[in-house]
Short mmCIF file of C-alpha atoms in Angstrom, two decimals:
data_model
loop_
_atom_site.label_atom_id
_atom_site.label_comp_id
_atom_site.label_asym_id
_atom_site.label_seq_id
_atom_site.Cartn_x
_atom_site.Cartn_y
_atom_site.Cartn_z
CA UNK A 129 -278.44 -257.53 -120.03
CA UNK A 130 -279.83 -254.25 -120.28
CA UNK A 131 -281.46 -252.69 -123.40
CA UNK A 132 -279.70 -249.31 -124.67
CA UNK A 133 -282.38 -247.03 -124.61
CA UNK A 134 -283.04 -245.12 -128.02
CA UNK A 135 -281.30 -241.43 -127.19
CA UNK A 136 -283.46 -238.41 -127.75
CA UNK A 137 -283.65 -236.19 -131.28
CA UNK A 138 -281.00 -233.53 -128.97
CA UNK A 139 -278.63 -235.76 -129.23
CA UNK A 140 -278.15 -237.62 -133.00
CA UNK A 141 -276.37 -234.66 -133.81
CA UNK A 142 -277.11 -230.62 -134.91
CA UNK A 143 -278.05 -231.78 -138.41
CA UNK A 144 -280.39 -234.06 -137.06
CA UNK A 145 -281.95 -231.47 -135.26
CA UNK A 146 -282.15 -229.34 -138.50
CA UNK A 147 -283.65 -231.79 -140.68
CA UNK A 148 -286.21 -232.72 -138.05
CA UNK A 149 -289.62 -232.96 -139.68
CA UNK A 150 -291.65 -231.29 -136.87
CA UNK A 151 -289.72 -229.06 -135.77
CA UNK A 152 -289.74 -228.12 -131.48
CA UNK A 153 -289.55 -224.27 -131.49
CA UNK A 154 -289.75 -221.22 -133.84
CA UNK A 155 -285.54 -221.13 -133.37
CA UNK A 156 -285.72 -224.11 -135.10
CA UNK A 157 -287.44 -224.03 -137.61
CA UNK A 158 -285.85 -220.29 -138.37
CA UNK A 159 -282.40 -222.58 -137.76
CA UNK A 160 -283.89 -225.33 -140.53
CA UNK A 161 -284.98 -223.07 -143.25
CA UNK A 162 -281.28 -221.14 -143.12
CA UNK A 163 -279.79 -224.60 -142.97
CA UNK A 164 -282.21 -226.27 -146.27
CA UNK A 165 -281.26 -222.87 -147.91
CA UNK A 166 -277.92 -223.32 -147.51
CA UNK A 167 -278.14 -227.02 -149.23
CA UNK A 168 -279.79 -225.62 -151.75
CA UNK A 169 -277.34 -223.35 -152.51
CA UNK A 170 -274.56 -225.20 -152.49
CA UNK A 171 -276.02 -227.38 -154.64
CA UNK A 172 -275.63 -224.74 -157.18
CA UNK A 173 -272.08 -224.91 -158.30
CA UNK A 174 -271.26 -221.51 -160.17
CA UNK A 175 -273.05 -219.71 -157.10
CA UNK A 176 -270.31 -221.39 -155.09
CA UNK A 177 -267.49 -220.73 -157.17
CA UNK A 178 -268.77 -216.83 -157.42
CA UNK A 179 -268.94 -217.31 -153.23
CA UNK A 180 -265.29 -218.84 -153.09
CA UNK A 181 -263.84 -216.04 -155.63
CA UNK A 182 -265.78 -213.30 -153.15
CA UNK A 183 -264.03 -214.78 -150.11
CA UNK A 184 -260.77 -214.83 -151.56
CA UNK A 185 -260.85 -211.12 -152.53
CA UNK A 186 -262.63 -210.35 -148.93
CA UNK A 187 -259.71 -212.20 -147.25
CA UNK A 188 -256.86 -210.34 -149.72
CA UNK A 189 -258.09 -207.38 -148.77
CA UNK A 190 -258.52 -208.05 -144.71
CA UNK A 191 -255.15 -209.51 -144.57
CA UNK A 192 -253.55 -206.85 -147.06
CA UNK A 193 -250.64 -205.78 -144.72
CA UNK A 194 -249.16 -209.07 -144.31
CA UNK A 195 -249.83 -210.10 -148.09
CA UNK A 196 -248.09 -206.99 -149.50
CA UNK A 197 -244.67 -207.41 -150.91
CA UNK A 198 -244.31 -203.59 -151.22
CA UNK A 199 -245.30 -200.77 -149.80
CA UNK A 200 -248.38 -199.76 -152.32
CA UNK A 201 -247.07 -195.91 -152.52
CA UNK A 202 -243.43 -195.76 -152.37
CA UNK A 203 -242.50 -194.90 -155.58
CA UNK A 204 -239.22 -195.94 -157.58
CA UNK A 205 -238.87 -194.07 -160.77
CA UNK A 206 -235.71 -196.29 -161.41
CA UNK A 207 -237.93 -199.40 -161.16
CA UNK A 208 -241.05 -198.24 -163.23
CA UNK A 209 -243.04 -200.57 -165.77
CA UNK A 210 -241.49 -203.87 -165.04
CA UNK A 211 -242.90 -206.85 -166.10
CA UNK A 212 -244.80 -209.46 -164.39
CA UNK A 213 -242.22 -211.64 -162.30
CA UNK A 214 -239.71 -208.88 -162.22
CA UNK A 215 -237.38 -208.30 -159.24
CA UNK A 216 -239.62 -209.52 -156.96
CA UNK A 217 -242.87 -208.09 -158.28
CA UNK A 218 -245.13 -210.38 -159.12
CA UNK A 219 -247.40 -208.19 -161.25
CA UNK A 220 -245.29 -205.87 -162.40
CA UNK A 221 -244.68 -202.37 -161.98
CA UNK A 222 -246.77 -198.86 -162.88
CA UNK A 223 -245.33 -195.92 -164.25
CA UNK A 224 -244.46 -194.52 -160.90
CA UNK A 225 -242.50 -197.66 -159.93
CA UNK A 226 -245.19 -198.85 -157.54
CA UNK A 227 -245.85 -202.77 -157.43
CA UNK A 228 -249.23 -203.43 -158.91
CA UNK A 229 -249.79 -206.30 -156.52
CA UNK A 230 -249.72 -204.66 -153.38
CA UNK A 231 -251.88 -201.72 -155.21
CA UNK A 232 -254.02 -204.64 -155.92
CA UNK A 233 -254.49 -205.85 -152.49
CA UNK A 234 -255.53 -201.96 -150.92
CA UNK A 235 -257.52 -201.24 -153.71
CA UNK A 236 -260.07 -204.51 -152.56
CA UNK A 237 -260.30 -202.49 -149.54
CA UNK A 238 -261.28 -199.33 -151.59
CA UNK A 239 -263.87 -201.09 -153.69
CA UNK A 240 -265.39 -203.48 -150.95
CA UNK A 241 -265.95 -200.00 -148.86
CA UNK A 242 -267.97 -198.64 -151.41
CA UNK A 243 -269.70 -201.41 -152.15
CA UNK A 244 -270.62 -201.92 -148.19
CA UNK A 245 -271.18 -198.20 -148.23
CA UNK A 246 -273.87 -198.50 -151.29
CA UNK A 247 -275.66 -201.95 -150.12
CA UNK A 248 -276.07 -199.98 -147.08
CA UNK A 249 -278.16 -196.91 -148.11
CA UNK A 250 -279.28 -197.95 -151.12
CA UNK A 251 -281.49 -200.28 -150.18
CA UNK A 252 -282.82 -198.83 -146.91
CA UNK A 253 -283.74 -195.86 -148.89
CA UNK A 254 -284.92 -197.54 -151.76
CA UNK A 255 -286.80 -199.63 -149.09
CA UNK A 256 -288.61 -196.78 -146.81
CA UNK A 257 -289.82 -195.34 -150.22
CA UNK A 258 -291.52 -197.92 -151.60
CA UNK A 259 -293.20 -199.18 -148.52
CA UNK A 260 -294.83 -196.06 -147.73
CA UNK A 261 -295.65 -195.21 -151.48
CA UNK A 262 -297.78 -198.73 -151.33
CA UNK A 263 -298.96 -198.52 -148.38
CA UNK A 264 -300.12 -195.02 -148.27
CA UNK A 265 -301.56 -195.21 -152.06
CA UNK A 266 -302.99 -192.08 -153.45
CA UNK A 267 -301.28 -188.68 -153.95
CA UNK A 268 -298.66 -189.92 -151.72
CA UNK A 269 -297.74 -192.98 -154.19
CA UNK A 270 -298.11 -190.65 -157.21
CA UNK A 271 -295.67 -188.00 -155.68
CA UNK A 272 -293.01 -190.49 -154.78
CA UNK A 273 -293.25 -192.84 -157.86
CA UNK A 274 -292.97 -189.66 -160.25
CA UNK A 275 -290.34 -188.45 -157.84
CA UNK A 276 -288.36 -192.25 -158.70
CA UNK A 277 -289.22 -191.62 -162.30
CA UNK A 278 -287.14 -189.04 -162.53
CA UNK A 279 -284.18 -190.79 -161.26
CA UNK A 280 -284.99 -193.59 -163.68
CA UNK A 281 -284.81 -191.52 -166.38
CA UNK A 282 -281.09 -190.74 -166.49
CA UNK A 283 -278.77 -193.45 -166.70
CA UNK A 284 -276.69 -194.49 -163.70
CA UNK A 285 -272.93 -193.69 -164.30
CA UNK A 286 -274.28 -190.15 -166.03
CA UNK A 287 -276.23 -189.00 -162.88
CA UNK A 288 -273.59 -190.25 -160.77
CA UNK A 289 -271.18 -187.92 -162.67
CA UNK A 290 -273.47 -185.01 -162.27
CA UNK A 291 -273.85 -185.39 -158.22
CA UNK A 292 -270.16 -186.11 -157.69
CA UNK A 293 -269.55 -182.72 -160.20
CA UNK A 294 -271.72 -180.97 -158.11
CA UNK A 295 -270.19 -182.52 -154.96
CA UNK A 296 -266.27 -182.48 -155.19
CA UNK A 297 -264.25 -185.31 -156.53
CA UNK A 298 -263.41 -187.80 -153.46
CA UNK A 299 -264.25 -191.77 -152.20
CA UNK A 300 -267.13 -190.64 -150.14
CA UNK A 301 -268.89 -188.25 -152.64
CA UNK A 302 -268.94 -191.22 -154.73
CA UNK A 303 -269.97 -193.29 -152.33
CA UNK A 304 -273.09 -190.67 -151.93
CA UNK A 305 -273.95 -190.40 -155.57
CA UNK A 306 -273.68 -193.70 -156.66
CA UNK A 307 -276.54 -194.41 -153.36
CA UNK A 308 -278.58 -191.20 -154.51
CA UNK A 309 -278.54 -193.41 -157.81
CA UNK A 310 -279.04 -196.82 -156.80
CA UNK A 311 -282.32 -196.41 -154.79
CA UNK A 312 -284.84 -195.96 -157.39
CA UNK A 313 -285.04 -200.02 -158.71
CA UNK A 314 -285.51 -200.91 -154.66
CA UNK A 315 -288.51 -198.65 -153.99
CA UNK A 316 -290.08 -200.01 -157.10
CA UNK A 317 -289.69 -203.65 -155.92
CA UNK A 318 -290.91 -202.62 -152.33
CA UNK A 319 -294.30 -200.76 -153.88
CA UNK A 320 -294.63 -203.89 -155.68
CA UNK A 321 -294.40 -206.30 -152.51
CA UNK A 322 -295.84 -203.84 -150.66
CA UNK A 323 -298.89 -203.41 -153.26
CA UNK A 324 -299.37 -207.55 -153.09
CA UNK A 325 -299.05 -207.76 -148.96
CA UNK A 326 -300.98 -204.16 -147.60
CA UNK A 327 -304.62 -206.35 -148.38
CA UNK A 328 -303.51 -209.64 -146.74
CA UNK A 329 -305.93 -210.96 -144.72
CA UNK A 330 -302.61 -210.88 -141.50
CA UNK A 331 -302.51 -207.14 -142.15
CA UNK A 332 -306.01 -206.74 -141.78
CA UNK A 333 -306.42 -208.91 -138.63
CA UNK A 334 -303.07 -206.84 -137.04
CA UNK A 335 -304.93 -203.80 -138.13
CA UNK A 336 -308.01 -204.51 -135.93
CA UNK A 337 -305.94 -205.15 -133.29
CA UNK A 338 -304.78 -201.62 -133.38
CA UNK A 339 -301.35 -201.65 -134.69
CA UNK A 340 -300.32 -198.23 -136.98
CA UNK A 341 -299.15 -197.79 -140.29
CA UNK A 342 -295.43 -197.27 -138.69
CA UNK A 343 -295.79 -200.74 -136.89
CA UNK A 344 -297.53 -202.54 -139.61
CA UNK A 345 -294.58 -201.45 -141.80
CA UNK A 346 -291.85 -201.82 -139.83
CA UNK A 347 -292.64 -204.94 -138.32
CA UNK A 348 -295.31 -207.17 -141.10
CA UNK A 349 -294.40 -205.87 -144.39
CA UNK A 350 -290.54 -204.75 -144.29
CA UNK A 351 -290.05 -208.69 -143.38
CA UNK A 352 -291.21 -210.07 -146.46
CA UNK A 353 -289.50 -207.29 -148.75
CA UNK A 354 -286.14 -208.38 -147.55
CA UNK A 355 -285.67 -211.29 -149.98
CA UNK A 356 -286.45 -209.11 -152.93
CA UNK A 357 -284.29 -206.69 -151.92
CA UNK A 358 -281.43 -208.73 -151.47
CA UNK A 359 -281.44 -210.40 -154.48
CA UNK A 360 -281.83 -207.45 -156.41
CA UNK A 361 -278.46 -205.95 -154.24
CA UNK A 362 -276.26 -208.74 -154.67
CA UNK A 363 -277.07 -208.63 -158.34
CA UNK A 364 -276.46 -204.80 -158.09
CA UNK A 365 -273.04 -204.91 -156.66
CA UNK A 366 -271.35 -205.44 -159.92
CA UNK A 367 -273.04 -202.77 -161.64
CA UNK A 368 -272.19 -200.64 -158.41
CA UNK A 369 -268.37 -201.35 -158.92
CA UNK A 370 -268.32 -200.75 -162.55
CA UNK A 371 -269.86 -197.28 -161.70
CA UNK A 372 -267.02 -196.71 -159.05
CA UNK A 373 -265.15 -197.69 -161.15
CA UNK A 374 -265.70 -195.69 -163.95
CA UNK A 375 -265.53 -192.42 -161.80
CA UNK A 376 -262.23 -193.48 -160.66
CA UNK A 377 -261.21 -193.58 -164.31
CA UNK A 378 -262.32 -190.43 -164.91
CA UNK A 379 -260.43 -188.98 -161.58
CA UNK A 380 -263.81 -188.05 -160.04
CA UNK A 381 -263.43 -191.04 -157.18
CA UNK A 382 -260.65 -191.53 -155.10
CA UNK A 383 -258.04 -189.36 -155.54
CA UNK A 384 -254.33 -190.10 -155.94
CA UNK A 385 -252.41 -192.04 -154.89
CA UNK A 386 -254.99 -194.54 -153.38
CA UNK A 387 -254.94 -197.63 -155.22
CA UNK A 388 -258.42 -197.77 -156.82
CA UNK A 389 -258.74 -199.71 -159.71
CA UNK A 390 -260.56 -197.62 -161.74
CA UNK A 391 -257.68 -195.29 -161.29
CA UNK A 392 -255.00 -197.81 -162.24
CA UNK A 393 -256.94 -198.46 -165.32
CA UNK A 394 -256.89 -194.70 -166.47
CA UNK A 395 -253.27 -194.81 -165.47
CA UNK A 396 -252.00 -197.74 -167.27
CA UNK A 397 -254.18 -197.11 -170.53
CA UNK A 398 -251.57 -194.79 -171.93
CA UNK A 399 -248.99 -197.83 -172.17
CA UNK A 400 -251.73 -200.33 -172.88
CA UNK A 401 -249.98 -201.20 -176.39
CA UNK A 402 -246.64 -201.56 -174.39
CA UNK A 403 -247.23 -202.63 -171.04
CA UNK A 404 -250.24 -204.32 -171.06
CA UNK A 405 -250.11 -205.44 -167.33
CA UNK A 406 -250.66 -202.27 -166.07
CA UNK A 407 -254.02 -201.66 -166.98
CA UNK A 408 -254.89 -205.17 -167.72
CA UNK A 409 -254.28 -206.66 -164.07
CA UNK A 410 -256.60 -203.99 -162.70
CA UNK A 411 -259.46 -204.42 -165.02
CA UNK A 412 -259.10 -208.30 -164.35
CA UNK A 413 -259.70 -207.65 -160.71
CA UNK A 414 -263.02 -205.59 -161.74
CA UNK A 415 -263.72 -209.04 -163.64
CA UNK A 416 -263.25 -211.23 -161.29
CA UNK A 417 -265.28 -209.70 -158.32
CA UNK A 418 -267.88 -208.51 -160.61
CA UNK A 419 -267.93 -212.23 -161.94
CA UNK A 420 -268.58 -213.38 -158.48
CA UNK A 421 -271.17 -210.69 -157.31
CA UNK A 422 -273.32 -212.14 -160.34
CA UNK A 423 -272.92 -215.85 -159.68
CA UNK A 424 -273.58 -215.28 -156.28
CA UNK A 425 -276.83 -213.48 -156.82
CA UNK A 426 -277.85 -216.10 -159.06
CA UNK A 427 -277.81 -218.55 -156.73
CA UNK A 428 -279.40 -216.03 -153.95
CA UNK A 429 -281.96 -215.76 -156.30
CA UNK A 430 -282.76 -219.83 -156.30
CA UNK A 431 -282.38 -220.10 -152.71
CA UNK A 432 -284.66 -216.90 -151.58
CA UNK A 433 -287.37 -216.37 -154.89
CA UNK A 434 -290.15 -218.25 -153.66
CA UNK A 435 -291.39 -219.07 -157.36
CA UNK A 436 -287.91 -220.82 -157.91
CA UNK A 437 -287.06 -222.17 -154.86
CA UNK A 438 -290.83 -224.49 -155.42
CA UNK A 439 -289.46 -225.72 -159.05
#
């Protein structure tokens, strides 16, 4: 009778082939250190219940056509502030009539936009600062960091308020100011990486070999900024909806009758005493996904910080 011959590492299976000690190509062991990140954080249980709460609310607002009960702007005057459970409305009614559910459902498309919008531009501009400001060093890293400063100097939602006063009330001015206010935290963790990496021994050696300040940013030192940055956005993003929030609740985001929250909120607070539901579902929403935002960058933080991910 024949021996069964032992079958190669391919074939035990793919987490066999991510756990393998040495592993047999740079996919690989790119593939392994995504895959022992991901154990770590899922290890990390309130960093998976902030990722299952940021799902839900990502797949409620995808699938927001077929969830709706009601149309989110048809108004029905004879139908206005019912409570929760009402003829069919699950949440209630606002002033207008409209079912506070179904606004519920379009404004997570509304405040996952911005937030997209923000982690988008932010970030990269945040990012291309910084870099340059450490790398270059000198007048140029003066100029820039003063320039930062400045922005660091006012808070957030008040600068925000002064852009989108200057630029018109409207979803994408706000989208605009609340990036023209994000930025300045980024660029200061990018100097900083960027201050620790630009006399690395690799940076000298690609140096000699003729690469230029462009290529040496772009491609060796942008790299290893990513983590930081990262972090620092997911923890951002609840901060970023409470700003869009708030100029929503002060009418200078989007405009009626889109369903943002922050607009609900100013809505409903004039029957807050009565009808608590109509301001009170809304700002739970801005809870919940502001909740999860924070436990998920918590346990970003574990899985990508270096300094914890050793402990």
């Amino acid at each position: 009778m024949t021996q069964p011959t032992a079958k190669p590492q391919e074939t035990l299976g793919w987490r066999a082939w991510l756990t393998a000690d040495v592993p047999a190509s740079r996919a690989q062991a790119r593939a392994a250190a995504w895959f022992n990140g991901w154990l770590r954080f899922r290890s990390n249980t309130l960093a998976m219940v902030g990722l299952i709460i940021l799902l839900f609310i990502i797949l409620c607002a995808v699938f927001a056509p077929l969830l709706a009960t009601h149309d989110p702007f048809v108004q029905n005057l004879g139908n206005r502030l019912q409570p929760p459970g009402a003829d069919g409305h699950i949440f209630g009614t606002d002033s207008l009539g409209r079912d506070i559910y179904s606004r519920l459902l379009f404004g997570a498309r509304i405040s996952i936009y911005i937030v997209l919008l923000v982690a988008l531009v932010a970030p990269l501009l945040g990012l291309i600062v910084g870099t340059i400001a450490g790398y270059a060093g000198g007048w140029v890293d003066v100029t820039l960091m003063r320039f930062t400063d400045i922005f660091l100097a006012f808070p957030r939602l008040i600068l925000a308020l002064a852009f989108v006063a200057a630029l018109g009330a409207g979803i994408e001015n706000a989208v605009l100011a609340i990036s023209l206010t994000a930025w300045p935290p980024y660029a200061r963790i990018a100097r900083a990486e960027t201050l620790t990496i630009r006399n690395s021994d690799f940076i000298h050696a690609v140096r000699l070999q003729g690469a230029g300040p462009v290529r040496i940013i772009t491609r060796h030192i942008w790299p290893l900024c990513i983590s930081s940055l990262v972090i620092r956005v997911t923890l951002d993003m609840a901060g970023i909806i409470l700003t869009a929030a708030g100029l929503g609740f002060l009418g200078l985001g989007a405009q009626p009758p889109s369903p943002e929250w922050g607009a609900m909120i100013a809505e409903g607070r004039k029957y807050i005493l009565d009808y608590w539901w109509v301001a009170t579902i809304p700002g739970l929403a801005i809870f919940s996904i502001s909740l999860a935002f924070n436990l998920l960058g918590d346990g970003l933080r574990d899985v990508l910080d270096p300094k914890e991910a050793g402990r």
